[in-house]
Amino acid sequence: MAKTIVEKIFSAKSGKDARAGDIVDAQIDVILTNDASGPLSIDYFEKMGGDRVIHPERVVAIIDHYVPCPNSKVARLHQKLFDFRDRYGITLVEAGHGIAHQVIDELKYIRAGTLIIGGDSHTTTHGYLDTVSVGVGASDLAFALITGALWFKIPETIRINLTGILRKGVSGKDVALYLLRILGADGANYRALEFHGDGVGCLSLDDRKTICNLAAESSAKCAIMPLDERALEYCNTQHIRVDDCVVPDEGCTYSRTIEIDLATVPLMISLPPRADLAVAIDEQLGTPIDMVVIGTCTNGRISDFEIVDEVIREIPGPFMVETLIVPGSLETYKHMVNRGIAGRLLEKGAMILPPGCGPCCGSSPGTPRDGFNVLSTANRNFVGRMGNVNSHIYLSSPAVAIASALTGHITDPWRGGHV
Amino acid sequence: MFEYEGKAICFGDDINTDYIISSRRKKDTIDPYELVPYLMEDIRPNLVDLLVDQVLFVAGENFGCGSAMEVAAQIVKAAGIPIIIAKSFARSYFRNAINNGILAIQADTSHFREGDIVRVRMEDESVTIWNLSTEYVGHHVAPQGKIREILDAGGLIPYVATLNKEELHGNRREDQ
Ligand code: SF4
């Protein structure tokens, strides 16, 4: 019988002829954790009597949520990760190097045909290179550390067909929010998303990461983009192996098919308090904004800050509101400095925070004040997400966020007369 | 074989993990046993009084949606509830339930009302659900493989204890 990509990868990793609905025991290629979930996983590891990590070379812990360490309680949690590294030989990336999802990508752990788990719901990001990449809980992660494997219920797959090309200025973030509006907050629960169609070709690799990242907001188990020419070329230049890449079989079963003509996707804004409450920017132009945050695992990459730079060179004047810039990684930050982007942002009054999650979930500083409307490039905007239940979070692309920082209200950067 | 009989405590659709245990309670402790008095407090204030009987949970769609906090499953187990029957579960809750030794059964629950006496029997291949109050009977396929072994052990932590060294590390396959 014809198989979808998840069915194929889980079959390969379990040694079984696996179908949607089956429960299999699958070998894990990469285990990712961070300082939010990692310490809890270590507790479970100990309760399970764990005395070794079976494949330490497959495990990466990255300190990204609490950066730099804010207090002694968190310092002890961080210490746990360091002790675990010393004892079991896993890789640990220290604070300041960036967000786990971005760093692990820069370190080239992501390779087609692999099964990746992470103690973080946005582990879905890594499906952009034809992998099954799934967020799991603390006990599951501990179990995988000990045994190298984990049980999975193989999901059904929703097929997303992308056609056409994006209009100028419209980004992967807008596509992600547009899709999220179609799917709804639990529209992909228990399901995998698989992306196809000519439209994929016009999406940069970074756009693809953003789309797979936001798949988590529709409760998808994973989001997969098979390698197309552009992805293959990227893998070649980055020396990433592609010999295990997977395509779905002709005639495999999809639980649903969604068609999106990229040419019809507008700039999008998600309204508080749910990411799937996404609307075209036209409905929100002029909404006053008190704070802007650019960064997070959704949109904190070099390409995001290059677009930001394009916009600030076009719209004169300083930022009208508190503008927090959080490079997704140290590499990104260095690039911003070397290209003069960081300097231009500072000139306009930005605050540049250390690479990491920043204020995304309130774990690091940058809490909005009561009554604030925040425009953020993150993926979540529920009540209290940034640490203050009396603030409202809107979500957008970096281009829209930075343009709005320059005007103080929701602004379309590509349409004149913004000031 | 595993058999259990209890009174149904019924919930609707989309019971999120914050309803199961409110985040404000988790500030003080995340010990599931200490949290039991607050189980479902916002939607069923007197739920604790019902726990004197043998009970099980019956729910609609998407039970356990919201955050993936494992304590939302641990607390149900700590309250002595071994079974949740729901039309569907949120993915992360389903995993957490199994890993904490709770039998999570996906089934049509429209035949159940509050207080119905329900019997659940899990055999090798099948799970049978009787609603003794209405004489409804439902047949389902029993969980198999690893998930069954975890359930039989009572959760992921005791499951690991049942494995010997070879089983723990012996399932290593060559890298492809
Ligand atoms: S940036 Fe935000 S969403 Fe991404 S991992 Fe960090 S806290 Fe989570």
Coordinates of C-alpha atoms and ligand atoms in Angstrom, one line a residue:
Chain A
M1 CA 0.0 0.0 0.0
A2 CA 1.2 3.5 -0.8
K3 CA 2.6 5.5 2.1
T4 CA 2.9 9.1 3.2
I5 CA 6.2 10.5 4.3
V6 CA 5.5 9.9 8.1
E7 CA 4.5 6.4 7.4
K8 CA 7.7 5.8 5.5
I9 CA 10.0 7.4 8.0
F10 CA 8.4 5.6 10.9
S11 CA 8.6 2.3 9.0
A12 CA 12.3 2.8 8.5
K13 CA 12.9 3.8 12.1
S14 CA 10.8 1.0 13.6
G15 CA 11.7 -1.8 11.1
K16 CA 7.9 -2.4 10.7
D17 CA 5.5 -1.9 7.9
A18 CA 3.9 1.0 9.6
R19 CA 0.6 2.7 8.8
A20 CA -1.3 5.7 10.2
G21 CA -2.9 4.6 13.4
D22 CA -0.3 2.0 14.2
I23 CA 1.8 2.3 17.3
V24 CA 5.5 1.6 16.8
D25 CA 8.7 1.7 18.7
A26 CA 11.0 3.9 16.7
Q27 CA 14.7 4.7 16.9
I28 CA 15.5 8.4 17.4
D29 CA 18.2 10.2 15.4
V30 CA 18.4 13.5 17.3
I31 CA 17.2 14.4 20.8
L32 CA 17.0 18.1 21.5
T33 CA 16.3 19.7 24.8
N34 CA 16.6 23.1 26.5
D35 CA 16.8 24.8 29.9
A36 CA 13.0 24.9 30.2
S37 CA 12.3 21.2 29.8
G38 CA 15.7 19.6 30.2
P39 CA 16.0 19.8 34.0
L40 CA 12.6 18.0 34.3
S41 CA 13.7 15.4 31.9
I42 CA 16.8 14.8 34.0
D43 CA 14.5 14.3 37.1
Y44 CA 12.6 11.7 35.1
F45 CA 15.8 10.1 33.9
E46 CA 16.9 9.7 37.5
K47 CA 13.5 8.3 38.6
M48 CA 13.7 5.8 35.9
G49 CA 17.0 4.7 37.2
G50 CA 18.9 5.9 34.2
D51 CA 22.6 5.4 34.5
R52 CA 23.7 6.1 31.0
V53 CA 22.6 7.9 27.8
I54 CA 22.7 5.3 25.1
H55 CA 23.6 7.7 22.2
P56 CA 25.1 10.8 23.8
E57 CA 26.3 12.0 20.4
R58 CA 22.7 12.3 19.4
V59 CA 21.7 14.5 22.3
V60 CA 22.0 18.3 22.4
A61 CA 20.9 20.5 25.2
I62 CA 20.8 24.2 24.5
I63 CA 20.4 27.0 27.1
D64 CA 18.0 29.5 25.5
H65 CA 15.0 30.3 27.7
Y66 CA 16.6 32.0 30.6
V67 CA 19.4 34.0 29.1
P68 CA 21.5 35.3 30.8
C69 CA 20.6 33.4 33.9
P70 CA 18.3 35.6 36.0
N71 CA 18.5 34.2 39.5
S72 CA 19.9 31.4 41.7
K73 CA 16.9 29.1 41.3
V74 CA 17.4 29.0 37.5
A75 CA 21.2 28.8 38.1
R76 CA 20.6 25.5 39.9
L77 CA 18.5 24.2 37.0
H78 CA 21.2 25.3 34.5
Q79 CA 23.8 23.5 36.7
K80 CA 21.8 20.3 36.4
L81 CA 22.3 20.4 32.6
F82 CA 26.0 21.0 33.0
D83 CA 26.3 18.2 35.5
F84 CA 24.4 15.9 33.2
R85 CA 26.7 16.8 30.3
D86 CA 29.8 16.1 32.4
R87 CA 28.4 12.8 33.5
Y88 CA 26.9 11.4 30.3
G89 CA 28.8 13.2 27.5
I90 CA 25.9 14.9 25.7
T91 CA 26.5 18.1 23.9
L92 CA 25.6 21.3 25.7
V93 CA 25.4 24.7 24.1
E94 CA 25.8 27.5 26.6
A95 CA 23.6 30.6 27.1
G96 CA 24.1 33.3 24.5
H97 CA 24.5 31.1 21.5
G98 CA 20.9 31.3 20.5
I99 CA 17.5 29.5 20.5
A100 CA 17.7 25.7 20.5
H101 CA 15.8 25.4 17.2
Q102 CA 18.0 27.8 15.4
V103 CA 21.3 26.6 16.9
I104 CA 20.7 22.9 16.2
D105 CA 19.9 23.9 12.6
E106 CA 23.1 25.9 12.3
L107 CA 25.0 23.0 13.8
K108 CA 23.7 20.8 10.9
Y109 CA 21.9 18.2 13.0
I110 CA 19.0 18.3 10.6
R111 CA 19.1 15.8 7.8
A112 CA 16.4 14.4 5.5
G113 CA 14.8 11.1 6.4
T114 CA 15.6 11.3 10.1
L115 CA 13.4 11.2 13.2
I116 CA 14.0 14.1 15.6
I117 CA 12.4 14.7 19.0
G118 CA 12.6 17.7 21.2
G119 CA 11.4 18.7 24.6
D120 CA 9.7 21.7 23.1
S121 CA 6.6 22.0 21.0
H122 CA 8.2 24.0 18.2
T123 CA 10.5 21.1 17.4
T124 CA 8.1 20.9 14.3
T125 CA 10.4 23.5 12.8
H126 CA 12.9 20.9 11.5
G127 CA 10.5 19.2 9.2
Y128 CA 11.5 21.8 6.6
L129 CA 14.3 19.4 5.5
D130 CA 12.1 16.3 5.0
T131 CA 12.3 14.9 8.6
V132 CA 9.8 13.8 11.1
S133 CA 10.4 16.2 14.0
V134 CA 8.2 16.0 17.0
G135 CA 7.8 17.8 20.3
V136 CA 7.6 15.5 23.3
G137 CA 7.1 15.7 27.1
A138 CA 9.7 15.4 29.8
S139 CA 9.2 11.7 30.6
D140 CA 9.2 10.7 26.9
L141 CA 12.5 12.5 26.4
A142 CA 14.0 10.8 29.5
F143 CA 12.9 7.4 28.1
A144 CA 14.6 8.2 24.8
L145 CA 17.8 9.2 26.5
I146 CA 17.9 5.8 28.2
T147 CA 16.8 3.6 25.4
G148 CA 17.4 5.5 22.2
A149 CA 13.8 4.8 21.1
L150 CA 10.3 5.9 21.8
W151 CA 6.7 4.8 21.1
F152 CA 4.8 6.7 18.5
K153 CA 1.3 6.6 17.2
I154 CA 1.7 7.2 13.5
P155 CA -0.4 10.1 12.5
E156 CA -2.6 10.6 9.4
T157 CA -1.4 13.3 7.1
I158 CA -3.0 16.5 5.8
R159 CA -1.7 17.5 2.4
I160 CA -1.1 21.1 1.7
N161 CA -0.8 22.1 -1.9
L162 CA 0.9 25.4 -2.5
T163 CA 0.7 27.0 -5.9
G164 CA 1.5 30.4 -7.4
I165 CA 4.1 32.8 -6.1
L166 CA 4.1 35.2 -3.2
R167 CA 3.4 38.8 -3.8
K168 CA 6.3 41.2 -3.0
G169 CA 6.8 41.6 0.7
V170 CA 4.6 38.7 1.7
S171 CA 6.7 36.1 3.7
G172 CA 6.6 32.6 5.0
K173 CA 5.2 34.0 8.3
D174 CA 2.1 35.3 6.4
V175 CA 1.6 31.9 4.7
A176 CA 1.9 30.2 8.1
L177 CA -0.7 32.4 9.7
Y178 CA -2.9 32.1 6.7
L179 CA -2.8 28.3 6.9
L180 CA -3.3 28.4 10.6
R181 CA -6.5 30.4 10.1
I182 CA -7.7 27.6 7.8
L183 CA -6.7 24.8 10.1
G184 CA -7.7 26.3 13.4
A185 CA -6.0 25.7 16.8
D186 CA -6.7 21.9 16.8
G187 CA -7.2 21.4 13.1
A188 CA -4.1 19.2 12.8
N189 CA -4.3 17.4 16.2
Y190 CA -2.7 13.9 15.8
R191 CA -1.9 14.7 12.2
A192 CA 1.2 15.4 10.1
L193 CA 1.3 18.2 7.6
E194 CA 2.9 17.4 4.2
F195 CA 3.6 20.3 1.8
H196 CA 3.6 20.0 -1.9
G197 CA 3.2 22.0 -5.1
D198 CA 5.2 24.4 -7.2
G199 CA 4.6 27.1 -4.7
V200 CA 7.0 25.5 -2.3
G201 CA 9.8 26.4 -4.7
C202 CA 9.3 30.2 -4.2
L203 CA 9.7 29.8 -0.4
S204 CA 13.2 30.3 1.0
L205 CA 14.5 27.7 3.4
D206 CA 14.0 30.2 6.2
D207 CA 10.3 30.7 5.1
R208 CA 9.9 27.0 5.3
K209 CA 11.3 26.8 8.8
T210 CA 8.8 29.5 9.9
I211 CA 5.9 27.6 8.4
C212 CA 6.9 24.3 10.0
N213 CA 7.5 26.1 13.3
L214 CA 3.9 27.5 13.3
A215 CA 2.4 24.1 12.4
A216 CA 2.6 23.5 16.2
E217 CA -0.1 26.1 16.7
S218 CA -2.6 23.9 14.7
S219 CA -1.6 21.0 17.1
A220 CA 0.2 19.2 14.3
K221 CA 2.5 16.4 15.4
C222 CA 4.9 17.3 12.7
A223 CA 5.2 19.3 9.4
I224 CA 7.1 17.9 6.5
M225 CA 8.5 19.5 3.4
P226 CA 10.0 17.0 0.9
L227 CA 13.2 18.2 -0.6
D228 CA 12.7 20.1 -3.8
E229 CA 15.4 21.5 -6.1
R230 CA 16.0 24.5 -3.9
A231 CA 16.3 22.4 -0.7
L232 CA 18.6 19.9 -2.5
E233 CA 20.9 22.8 -3.6
Y234 CA 20.9 24.1 -0.1
C235 CA 21.9 20.7 1.3
N236 CA 24.7 20.5 -1.3
T237 CA 26.2 23.8 -0.4
Q238 CA 25.9 23.0 3.3
H239 CA 27.3 19.5 2.8
I240 CA 24.2 17.9 4.3
R241 CA 23.6 14.4 3.2
V242 CA 20.4 13.8 1.3
D243 CA 20.6 10.1 0.6
D244 CA 17.8 9.2 3.0
C245 CA 15.4 11.8 1.6
V246 CA 11.8 10.6 1.4
V247 CA 8.9 11.3 -1.0
P248 CA 5.4 10.0 -0.5
D249 CA 4.1 7.1 -2.7
E250 CA 1.8 7.9 -5.5
G251 CA -1.8 7.3 -4.3
C252 CA -1.1 7.4 -0.6
T253 CA -4.0 8.4 1.7
Y254 CA -4.4 11.9 3.0
S255 CA -7.1 12.7 5.6
R256 CA -7.6 16.1 4.0
T257 CA -6.1 18.3 1.2
I258 CA -5.8 22.0 1.4
E259 CA -5.1 24.2 -1.6
I260 CA -3.4 27.6 -1.2
D261 CA -2.6 29.9 -4.0
L262 CA 0.3 31.8 -2.6
A263 CA -0.5 34.8 -4.8
T264 CA -3.7 35.4 -2.8
V265 CA -1.9 35.4 0.6
P266 CA -1.9 38.9 2.1
L267 CA 0.2 40.2 4.9
M268 CA -1.4 38.7 8.0
I269 CA -1.9 39.7 11.6
S270 CA -2.9 37.3 14.4
L271 CA -5.1 38.9 17.0
P272 CA -4.8 38.3 20.7
P273 CA -5.2 35.8 22.3
R274 CA -4.9 33.1 19.7
A275 CA -2.5 32.6 16.8
D276 CA -5.2 31.1 14.6
L277 CA -7.3 34.4 14.9
A278 CA -5.4 35.6 11.9
V279 CA -6.7 38.3 9.6
A280 CA -5.4 40.3 6.6
I281 CA -3.5 43.3 7.6
D282 CA -6.1 45.6 6.0
E283 CA -8.5 44.9 8.8
Q284 CA -5.9 46.0 11.4
L285 CA -4.1 48.9 9.8
G286 CA -3.8 51.7 12.3
T287 CA -4.2 49.6 15.5
P288 CA -2.0 51.3 18.1
I289 CA 1.1 49.4 19.2
D290 CA 3.1 50.1 22.4
M291 CA 6.0 47.6 22.0
V292 CA 7.5 45.6 19.2
V293 CA 9.5 42.3 19.6
I294 CA 11.5 40.9 16.7
G295 CA 13.1 37.5 17.1
T296 CA 12.1 34.0 18.5
C297 CA 12.4 30.6 16.9
T298 CA 9.7 31.8 14.4
N299 CA 11.5 34.8 13.0
G300 CA 14.9 35.5 14.4
R301 CA 17.1 34.5 11.5
I302 CA 19.6 36.4 9.4
S303 CA 17.1 36.7 6.5
D304 CA 14.5 38.2 8.9
F305 CA 16.9 40.9 10.0
E306 CA 17.9 41.6 6.4
I307 CA 14.2 42.4 5.7
V308 CA 14.1 44.5 8.8
D309 CA 17.1 46.4 7.6
E310 CA 15.4 46.9 4.2
V311 CA 12.4 48.5 5.9
I312 CA 14.3 50.7 8.3
R313 CA 16.3 52.1 5.4
E314 CA 13.1 53.0 3.7
I315 CA 11.1 54.6 6.5
P316 CA 12.9 57.6 8.1
G317 CA 12.9 58.5 11.7
P318 CA 13.3 56.7 15.1
F319 CA 11.2 53.9 16.6
M320 CA 8.1 55.3 18.1
V321 CA 7.7 52.5 20.6
E322 CA 9.9 50.3 22.7
T323 CA 11.6 48.0 20.2
L324 CA 13.2 44.8 21.3
I325 CA 15.5 43.0 18.9
V326 CA 16.4 39.4 19.8
P327 CA 18.8 37.7 17.4
G328 CA 17.9 34.1 17.1
S329 CA 21.5 33.0 17.4
L330 CA 25.0 34.4 18.0
E331 CA 25.8 33.8 14.3
T332 CA 22.8 36.0 13.4
Y333 CA 23.9 38.6 15.8
K334 CA 27.5 38.7 14.4
H335 CA 26.1 39.0 10.9
M336 CA 23.9 41.9 12.0
V337 CA 26.9 43.6 13.5
N338 CA 29.2 42.9 10.5
R339 CA 26.6 44.2 8.0
G340 CA 25.8 47.3 10.0
I341 CA 22.3 46.2 10.7
A342 CA 22.7 46.2 14.4
G343 CA 24.1 49.7 14.3
R344 CA 21.3 51.1 12.2
L345 CA 18.8 49.5 14.6
L346 CA 20.5 51.1 17.6
E347 CA 20.5 54.4 15.8
K348 CA 16.8 54.3 15.7
G349 CA 16.5 53.4 19.4
A350 CA 16.2 49.6 19.5
M351 CA 17.2 47.5 22.4
I352 CA 19.2 44.5 21.3
L353 CA 18.9 41.5 23.7
P354 CA 21.2 38.5 23.9
P355 CA 20.5 35.7 21.5
G356 CA 17.9 33.3 22.9
C357 CA 14.1 33.1 23.4
G358 CA 14.0 36.6 24.9
P359 CA 10.6 37.8 26.2
C360 CA 8.7 35.3 24.0
C361 CA 7.3 33.3 26.9
G362 CA 8.3 35.6 29.7
S363 CA 11.3 33.6 30.7
S364 CA 13.8 36.3 29.9
P365 CA 13.4 40.1 30.4
G366 CA 11.2 42.3 28.2
T367 CA 7.8 42.1 30.0
P368 CA 5.2 44.4 28.5
R369 CA 3.4 46.9 30.8
D370 CA -0.3 46.7 31.7
G371 CA -2.5 47.6 28.8
F372 CA 0.3 47.3 26.2
N373 CA -0.4 46.2 22.7
V374 CA 2.6 44.2 21.7
L375 CA 3.4 43.4 18.1
S376 CA 5.7 40.3 18.0
T377 CA 7.1 38.0 15.4
A378 CA 6.7 35.0 17.7
N379 CA 4.3 32.1 17.3
R380 CA 2.1 32.4 20.5
N381 CA 0.0 35.2 21.8
F382 CA -2.3 33.8 24.5
V383 CA -3.1 35.7 27.6
G384 CA 0.0 36.2 29.8
R385 CA 2.4 34.6 27.2
M386 CA 5.0 37.3 27.7
G387 CA 4.6 37.4 31.5
N388 CA 1.8 40.0 31.9
V389 CA -1.8 38.9 31.7
N390 CA -2.8 42.6 31.2
S391 CA -1.1 43.0 27.8
H392 CA -2.3 42.0 24.4
I393 CA 0.0 40.3 21.8
Y394 CA -0.4 40.6 18.1
L395 CA 1.7 38.5 15.7
S396 CA 3.1 39.4 12.3
S397 CA 6.1 39.1 10.0
P398 CA 9.3 41.0 10.8
A399 CA 8.6 43.5 8.0
V400 CA 5.3 44.5 9.4
A401 CA 6.6 44.5 13.0
I402 CA 9.5 46.8 12.2
A403 CA 7.4 49.1 10.1
S404 CA 4.9 49.4 12.9
A405 CA 7.7 50.2 15.4
L406 CA 8.5 53.2 13.2
T407 CA 5.0 54.5 13.1
G408 CA 3.5 53.3 16.4
H409 CA 0.6 51.5 14.8
I410 CA 0.1 48.5 12.6
T411 CA 1.6 49.4 9.3
D412 CA 2.0 47.9 5.9
P413 CA 5.7 48.5 5.1
W414 CA 5.2 48.1 1.3
R415 CA 2.5 50.7 0.9
G416 CA 3.6 54.4 0.9
G417 CA 2.3 57.1 3.2
H418 CA 3.0 55.2 6.4
V419 CA 4.2 58.1 8.5
Chain B
M1 CA -6.8 -8.9 31.8
F2 CA -7.8 -5.8 33.6
E3 CA -11.2 -4.9 34.7
Y4 CA -12.6 -1.9 36.4
E5 CA -16.0 -0.7 37.4
G6 CA -16.9 2.8 38.4
K7 CA -19.3 5.8 38.2
A8 CA -19.0 8.0 35.2
I9 CA -18.0 11.6 35.8
C10 CA -18.8 13.4 32.6
F11 CA -17.2 16.3 30.9
G12 CA -17.9 18.1 27.6
D13 CA -15.5 19.0 24.7
D14 CA -12.2 20.8 24.8
I15 CA -11.3 20.2 28.5
N16 CA -7.9 21.9 28.6
T17 CA -5.1 21.1 30.9
D18 CA -5.7 24.4 32.8
Y19 CA -9.2 23.3 33.7
I20 CA -7.8 19.9 34.8
I21 CA -5.4 21.7 37.1
S22 CA -5.2 25.5 37.1
S23 CA -1.8 27.1 36.6
R24 CA -2.3 29.3 39.7
R25 CA -2.2 26.1 41.8
K26 CA 1.0 24.9 40.2
K27 CA 2.9 27.9 41.4
D28 CA 3.1 26.5 44.9
T29 CA 3.7 22.8 44.2
I30 CA 3.7 20.4 41.3
D31 CA 3.2 17.4 43.5
P32 CA 0.2 15.7 42.0
Y33 CA -1.0 14.3 45.3
E34 CA -1.1 17.7 46.9
L35 CA -2.9 19.1 43.9
V36 CA -5.8 16.6 43.9
P37 CA -8.2 18.8 45.9
Y38 CA -8.0 21.3 43.0
L39 CA -8.7 18.8 40.3
M40 CA -11.1 20.4 37.8
E41 CA -12.0 23.0 40.4
D42 CA -12.9 25.7 37.9
I43 CA -15.4 23.6 36.0
R44 CA -16.5 21.0 38.7
P45 CA -16.0 22.7 42.1
N46 CA -17.2 19.7 44.2
L47 CA -15.5 17.0 42.2
V48 CA -13.4 15.9 45.1
D49 CA -16.5 14.7 46.9
L50 CA -17.2 12.3 44.1
L51 CA -13.8 10.6 44.6
V52 CA -15.0 8.6 47.5
D53 CA -16.6 6.2 45.0
Q54 CA -14.8 4.3 42.3
V55 CA -15.0 6.6 39.4
L56 CA -13.8 7.1 35.8
F57 CA -13.8 10.1 33.5
V58 CA -15.9 10.3 30.4
A59 CA -15.4 13.2 28.0
G60 CA -16.1 14.6 24.6
E61 CA -13.7 15.8 22.0
N62 CA -10.1 17.0 22.5
F63 CA -9.7 16.1 26.1
G64 CA -6.5 17.5 27.6
C65 CA -5.9 20.2 25.0
G66 CA -3.7 23.3 25.9
S67 CA -0.3 23.0 27.4
A68 CA 1.5 19.6 27.5
M69 CA 2.3 19.9 31.3
E70 CA 2.7 16.4 32.5
V71 CA 1.1 17.2 35.8
A72 CA -2.3 17.3 34.3
A73 CA -2.1 13.6 33.7
Q74 CA -0.3 12.8 36.9
I75 CA -3.0 14.5 39.0
V76 CA -5.8 12.3 37.4
K77 CA -3.8 9.2 38.3
A78 CA -3.1 10.6 41.8
A79 CA -6.8 11.1 42.3
G80 CA -7.3 7.3 41.7
I81 CA -8.8 7.6 38.3
P82 CA -7.4 4.8 36.1
I83 CA -9.5 5.3 33.0
I84 CA -10.5 8.2 30.8
I85 CA -12.9 7.5 27.9
A86 CA -13.1 10.4 25.4
K87 CA -14.3 11.0 21.9
S88 CA -10.8 12.2 21.3
F89 CA -7.7 13.3 23.2
A90 CA -5.2 16.1 22.5
R91 CA -2.1 14.4 21.3
S92 CA 0.2 15.4 24.2
Y93 CA -2.4 14.5 26.8
F94 CA -2.9 11.0 25.3
R95 CA 0.9 10.4 25.5
N96 CA 1.1 11.8 29.0
A97 CA -1.9 9.7 30.1
I98 CA -0.4 6.5 28.9
N99 CA 3.1 7.3 30.3
N100 CA 1.5 7.8 33.6
G101 CA -0.4 4.5 33.5
I102 CA -3.9 5.9 32.7
L103 CA -5.9 3.9 30.2
A104 CA -7.0 6.5 27.7
I105 CA -9.7 5.0 25.4
Q106 CA -11.0 6.8 22.4
A107 CA -14.6 5.9 22.0
D108 CA -18.0 7.3 21.2
T109 CA -19.1 8.7 24.6
S110 CA -22.6 10.0 23.6
H111 CA -24.2 7.1 25.4
F112 CA -22.9 8.1 28.8
R113 CA -24.4 10.3 31.4
E114 CA -23.2 11.5 34.7
G115 CA -23.4 8.8 37.4
D116 CA -23.8 5.9 35.0
I117 CA -22.1 2.7 36.2
V118 CA -19.5 1.7 33.7
R119 CA -17.4 -1.4 33.4
V120 CA -14.3 -1.6 31.4
R121 CA -12.5 -4.8 30.6
M122 CA -9.2 -4.9 28.8
E123 CA -8.1 -8.2 27.3
D124 CA -5.2 -9.1 25.1
E125 CA -6.9 -7.9 21.9
S126 CA -9.9 -6.0 22.9
V127 CA -11.3 -3.4 25.3
T128 CA -15.0 -3.8 26.1
I129 CA -17.0 -1.0 27.7
W130 CA -20.4 -1.7 29.3
N131 CA -22.7 1.0 30.5
L132 CA -24.5 -1.0 33.1
S133 CA -27.0 1.8 33.6
T134 CA -28.2 1.8 30.0
E135 CA -27.0 -1.7 28.9
Y136 CA -24.9 -0.1 26.1
V137 CA -21.9 -2.2 25.1
G138 CA -18.9 -1.0 23.0
H139 CA -16.1 -3.0 21.6
H140 CA -12.7 -1.5 20.9
V141 CA -9.2 -2.7 19.9
A142 CA -6.9 -2.9 22.8
P143 CA -3.6 -1.0 22.8
Q144 CA -0.8 -3.1 21.6
G145 CA 3.0 -3.3 21.7
K146 CA 5.0 -0.8 23.7
I147 CA 2.0 1.2 24.7
R148 CA 0.4 -1.9 26.1
E149 CA 3.5 -2.8 28.0
I150 CA 3.7 0.7 29.5
L151 CA 0.1 0.5 30.6
D152 CA 0.5 -3.0 32.1
A153 CA 3.5 -1.8 34.0
G154 CA 1.5 1.2 35.4
G155 CA 3.4 3.9 33.5
L156 CA 6.7 4.8 32.0
I157 CA 8.7 5.0 35.2
P158 CA 7.7 1.5 36.5
Y159 CA 7.9 0.2 32.9
V160 CA 11.6 1.1 32.7
A161 CA 12.1 -0.8 36.0
T162 CA 10.7 -3.9 34.3
L163 CA 13.3 -3.8 31.6
N164 CA 16.6 -5.6 32.0
K165 CA 19.8 -4.0 30.7
E166 CA 19.6 -5.8 27.4
E167 CA 16.1 -4.7 26.7
L168 CA 17.0 -1.2 27.6
H169 CA 20.0 -0.9 25.4
G170 CA 19.8 -4.0 23.2
N171 CA 17.4 -2.6 20.8
R172 CA 20.1 -0.6 19.2
R173 CA 20.1 -0.8 15.4
E174 CA 22.9 0.1 13.1
D175 CA 22.8 3.6 11.8
Q176 CA 21.4 3.8 8.3
Ligands
SF4_1 S1 11.5 31.4 21.1 FE1 9.5 31.2 22.1 S2 8.4 29.6 21.1 FE2 10.5 29.4 20.5 S3 11.4 27.9 21.9 FE3 11.8 30.0 22.7 S4 10.0 30.3 24.1 FE4 9.5 28.6 22.8

